[in-house]
Amino acid sequence: MKNAYSYKRLYEFSIELSFVNSLLADRMVSARMNEGQIGGRRVFISYSSSDRQVATWLSVDLANEGHVPWLDEWEIKAGESIPNKIARGIDECDYLLVLLSPKSVGSGWVEREWSAKYWAEAVGGSVGVIPVLLEDCEIPTLLRVKKYVDLRHDYSAGLEQILDAFVS
């Protein structure tokens, strides 16, 4: 009888997983159709590969709001120069979200990405880099003076803060 219960639970779980996957697929399609609406911002997402899931969620949610997220998985095709594509994405973005976690803070790639936009921000005088805290970590010295978006406990509230920053 124990196995029958286990198979039933496994079946129910697989049905639930299929439903969730279909919802996510619908959101992805909708996001790609909505991105780039008039007034939408170009947003570069800088993150560690271990934070890919949150980066993807943010990209989908930003695209659903009409913005144009720059996510390496979406923008860099096989055979293309990774550094050139990243440099172009940073140069062309209105905002750069740096997703902060212990892994990203320790990543040289992430540091180079946000630093490039940070110095452009310092020269231009407008906000360009928005720190987004995913996990408790040591915030880099140059980002400590900035108000960060906190996604550790409430993703929806954090997303609203990001969207509000684009309006100012």
XYZ file of C-alpha atoms in Angstrom:
168
model
C 0.000 0.000 0.000
C 2.929 2.297 0.664
C 4.039 2.136 -3.003
C 0.530 2.879 -4.268
C 0.469 6.049 -2.189
C 3.931 7.029 -3.427
C 2.949 6.541 -7.074
C -0.213 8.551 -6.552
C 1.765 11.432 -4.956
C 4.344 11.265 -7.736
C 1.580 11.440 -10.344
C -0.045 14.429 -8.595
C 3.300 16.144 -8.351
C 4.014 15.613 -12.055
C 0.601 17.088 -12.970
C 1.295 20.119 -10.768
C 4.765 20.519 -12.274
C 3.319 20.406 -15.800
C 0.823 23.116 -14.863
C 3.545 25.351 -13.402
C 5.750 24.822 -16.466
C 2.899 25.805 -18.776
C 2.301 28.987 -16.743
C 5.987 29.865 -16.935
C 6.054 29.222 -20.682
C 3.027 31.498 -21.136
C 4.754 34.253 -19.124
C 7.925 33.905 -21.197
C 6.015 34.214 -24.486
C 4.035 37.168 -23.166
C 7.228 38.822 -21.930
C 8.952 38.523 -25.279
C 5.874 39.994 -27.004
C 5.581 42.931 -24.547
C 9.224 43.918 -24.306
C 10.266 47.174 -25.883
C 7.044 49.121 -25.594
C 7.244 52.906 -25.964
C 8.871 54.355 -22.864
C 10.430 51.035 -21.899
C 13.959 51.076 -20.544
C 16.906 48.974 -21.695
C 18.077 47.052 -18.642
C 21.294 45.027 -18.420
C 21.135 42.226 -15.828
C 24.524 41.498 -14.228
C 24.550 38.288 -12.177
C 26.448 35.173 -11.210
C 25.443 31.996 -13.037
C 24.319 30.576 -9.683
C 21.659 33.335 -9.592
C 20.401 32.596 -13.118
C 16.879 31.703 -11.996
C 16.259 35.078 -10.347
C 17.896 36.879 -13.283
C 15.497 35.112 -15.641
C 12.467 35.908 -13.456
C 13.456 39.574 -13.364
C 13.980 39.626 -17.113
C 10.561 38.120 -17.756
C 8.851 40.508 -15.335
C 10.641 43.551 -16.769
C 9.751 42.516 -20.322
C 6.116 42.055 -19.275
C 6.215 45.698 -18.121
C 7.434 46.818 -21.560
C 11.142 47.138 -20.768
C 13.955 45.486 -22.732
C 16.059 43.307 -20.442
C 19.534 42.319 -21.586
C 20.194 38.791 -20.372
C 23.258 36.969 -21.667
C 21.294 33.781 -22.369
C 18.920 35.719 -24.614
C 21.435 38.004 -26.284
C 24.621 36.018 -26.929
C 24.355 33.472 -29.727
C 26.736 30.615 -30.482
C 29.947 31.826 -32.085
C 29.552 35.461 -31.035
C 32.216 37.304 -29.036
C 31.075 37.255 -25.403
C 33.099 40.324 -24.286
C 31.973 42.356 -27.324
C 28.296 41.506 -26.820
C 28.505 42.312 -23.092
C 30.291 45.628 -23.754
C 27.646 46.610 -26.313
C 24.848 45.619 -23.919
C 26.318 47.747 -21.140
C 26.996 50.709 -23.441
C 23.454 50.663 -24.800
C 21.541 50.094 -21.551
C 19.699 52.758 -19.583
C 20.130 50.852 -16.314
C 22.269 48.016 -15.053
C 20.854 45.817 -12.301
C 23.643 44.129 -10.364
C 22.257 41.090 -8.533
C 24.191 40.779 -5.270
C 24.873 37.425 -3.665
C 28.020 35.867 -2.215
C 28.767 34.310 -5.627
C 28.251 37.491 -7.638
C 30.291 39.627 -5.248
C 33.158 37.185 -5.761
C 32.801 37.184 -9.557
C 35.290 39.196 -11.590
C 32.878 39.274 -14.547
C 30.069 40.790 -12.496
C 32.417 43.381 -11.003
C 33.666 44.423 -14.445
C 30.097 44.748 -15.738
C 28.738 46.987 -12.996
C 31.997 48.964 -12.712
C 31.818 49.954 -16.386
C 28.322 51.404 -15.953
C 29.205 52.880 -12.542
C 31.938 55.084 -14.014
C 29.676 56.189 -16.860
C 27.124 57.103 -14.189
C 29.731 59.126 -12.261
C 30.594 61.145 -15.386
C 26.994 61.540 -16.583
C 25.454 62.312 -13.202
C 22.367 60.116 -13.551
C 21.517 56.792 -11.958
C 22.750 53.892 -14.046
C 23.570 51.102 -11.588
C 20.910 49.687 -9.283
C 22.135 47.167 -6.679
C 19.672 44.325 -6.030
C 20.306 42.255 -2.907
C 19.430 38.569 -3.349
C 21.233 37.143 -0.315
C 23.181 38.444 2.653
C 26.665 39.298 1.394
C 29.420 41.884 1.588
C 28.249 44.753 -0.603
C 31.126 46.148 -2.707
C 32.542 49.409 -1.362
C 31.440 51.610 -4.272
C 27.874 50.270 -4.099
C 27.451 50.739 -0.322
C 26.482 54.397 -0.753
C 23.563 53.454 -3.018
C 20.137 52.447 -1.840
C 19.686 48.847 -2.862
C 16.585 46.902 -3.787
C 16.028 44.034 -1.359
C 14.664 40.829 -2.914
C 15.593 38.619 0.056
C 12.106 38.518 1.576
C 9.609 40.062 -0.851
C 10.223 39.711 -4.584
C 7.091 41.662 -5.588
C 7.967 44.681 -3.420
C 11.519 44.628 -4.774
C 10.285 44.478 -8.364
C 8.086 47.523 -7.687
C 11.130 49.401 -6.356
C 13.039 48.581 -9.539
C 10.150 49.750 -11.729
C 9.811 52.949 -9.665
C 13.523 53.682 -10.188
C 12.952 53.644 -13.951
C 10.313 56.377 -13.680
C 12.519 58.923 -11.900
